[in-house]
Amino acid sequence: MSRTHSPALQPLAAKELIIPQGTRPAVPANTPIIITIDGPAGTGKSTVARMLAQKLGLDFLDTGAMYRAAAAIMLERKYDKDQVGELVSTVIGADLHFDWSQDPPTILAWDTPIDHRIRAQEVTDLVSFVATLSELRQHMVRKQRIIFAQHPHLVTEGRDQGSVVFPDAAVKFYLDADPEIRAQRRIDQLGIDPETMTLEEMCERIVERDRIDMTRQDGPLVCPDDAIQIDTSKMSIDDVVELMYERTMAVVADLPKIDS
Ligand code: DC
């Protein structure tokens, strides 16, 4: 398999995300806005969402972290896959929320940070199942709408943000990329030794996760009709963010304002 991925589209550490302020206008404070970014894993969504939010002066919501937190709780409580009622009650009781003073905001359950646990492989292996649970999704959708009410200048990324959670979003993006390129990015991101997992194996995993995300009954991964589609396979991260910035700023002037 060829390695044609863009080395520029790698996840960045928080300190690398500092963009010089100044010359480019951000979204005015009197203009509430929600920008949704959906798409499969490995398209660069999280990285570009954070950068776009920073460039536009908006908050950033990683909704995948909420499903990952639910999967981490399921593992911790050792629930079986048929204990859906118990899982949903426990997740509701955990009151998942974010610490917005951190960049990126960190997720808490029972007021305790759990972000260090949600990227573990066992969580990644379980989260696709957790994300199929309709009762849990309804809870997450409610929470995400509350978060927007509290943070009305928001870039949110996930799988169902433009289609289900915020169908009236001012700007919707749908990111995609070739599965092979997404697999290579994931290997690079996780620092996986090629001896432990080949590109082909990672590609198979990614395609299987896509299948589960796209075929679930509730909130499947779809491209909303009114979304701007971007294929990030051959684009640099800066080019993706610049394109999204331009498309957003083109509509900002026409959005309703609030009295300040
Ligand atoms: O983007 P991610 O890999 O952190 O997402 C983790 C899982 O959660 C993935 O299986 C898709 C699912 N997810 C979802 O179903 N809906 C969302 N809004 C966000 C993520």
Coordinates of C-alpha atoms and ligand atoms in Angstrom, one line a residue, residues 38 41 45-46 62-65 67-68 119 127-128 131 137 144 157-161 186 209 213 216 219, ligand 1:
D38 CA -18.8 15.4 11.0
A41 CA -12.3 8.6 12.1
K45 CA -11.7 16.4 12.4
S46 CA -10.5 17.0 16.0
D62 CA -15.4 17.0 21.1
T63 CA -18.5 14.8 21.2
G64 CA -16.6 11.6 20.6
A65 CA -15.0 12.2 24.1
Y67 CA -19.1 8.5 24.0
R68 CA -15.6 7.4 24.9
R119 CA -8.1 7.0 24.4
V127 CA -17.0 2.7 21.9
S128 CA -18.6 1.8 18.6
A131 CA -22.5 4.6 20.3
R137 CA -27.5 8.7 22.3
Q144 CA -24.8 18.6 23.7
E157 CA -17.3 17.7 16.0
G158 CA -18.6 14.2 15.8
R159 CA -20.8 12.0 13.6
D160 CA -24.3 13.4 14.0
Q161 CA -23.8 17.0 14.8
R186 CA -4.1 6.6 13.0
R209 CA -15.8 1.2 12.6
D213 CA -21.1 4.2 12.6
R216 CA -26.7 2.1 13.3
G219 CA -27.8 9.0 14.6
Ligands
DC1 O1 -14.3 10.6 17.1 P1 -14.0 9.5 18.1 O2 -13.2 8.4 17.5 O3 -13.4 10.0 19.4 O4 -15.4 8.9 18.4 C1 -15.5 7.8 19.2 C2 -16.8 7.0 18.9 O5 -18.0 7.7 19.2 C3 -16.9 6.5 17.4 O6 -17.2 5.1 17.4 C4 -18.0 7.3 16.9 C5 -18.8 7.7 18.1 N1 -19.4 9.0 18.0 C6 -20.8 9.1 17.7 O7 -21.4 8.0 17.5 N2 -21.4 10.3 17.7 C7 -20.7 11.4 17.9 N3 -21.3 12.6 17.9 C8 -19.3 11.3 18.2 C9 -18.7 10.1 18.2

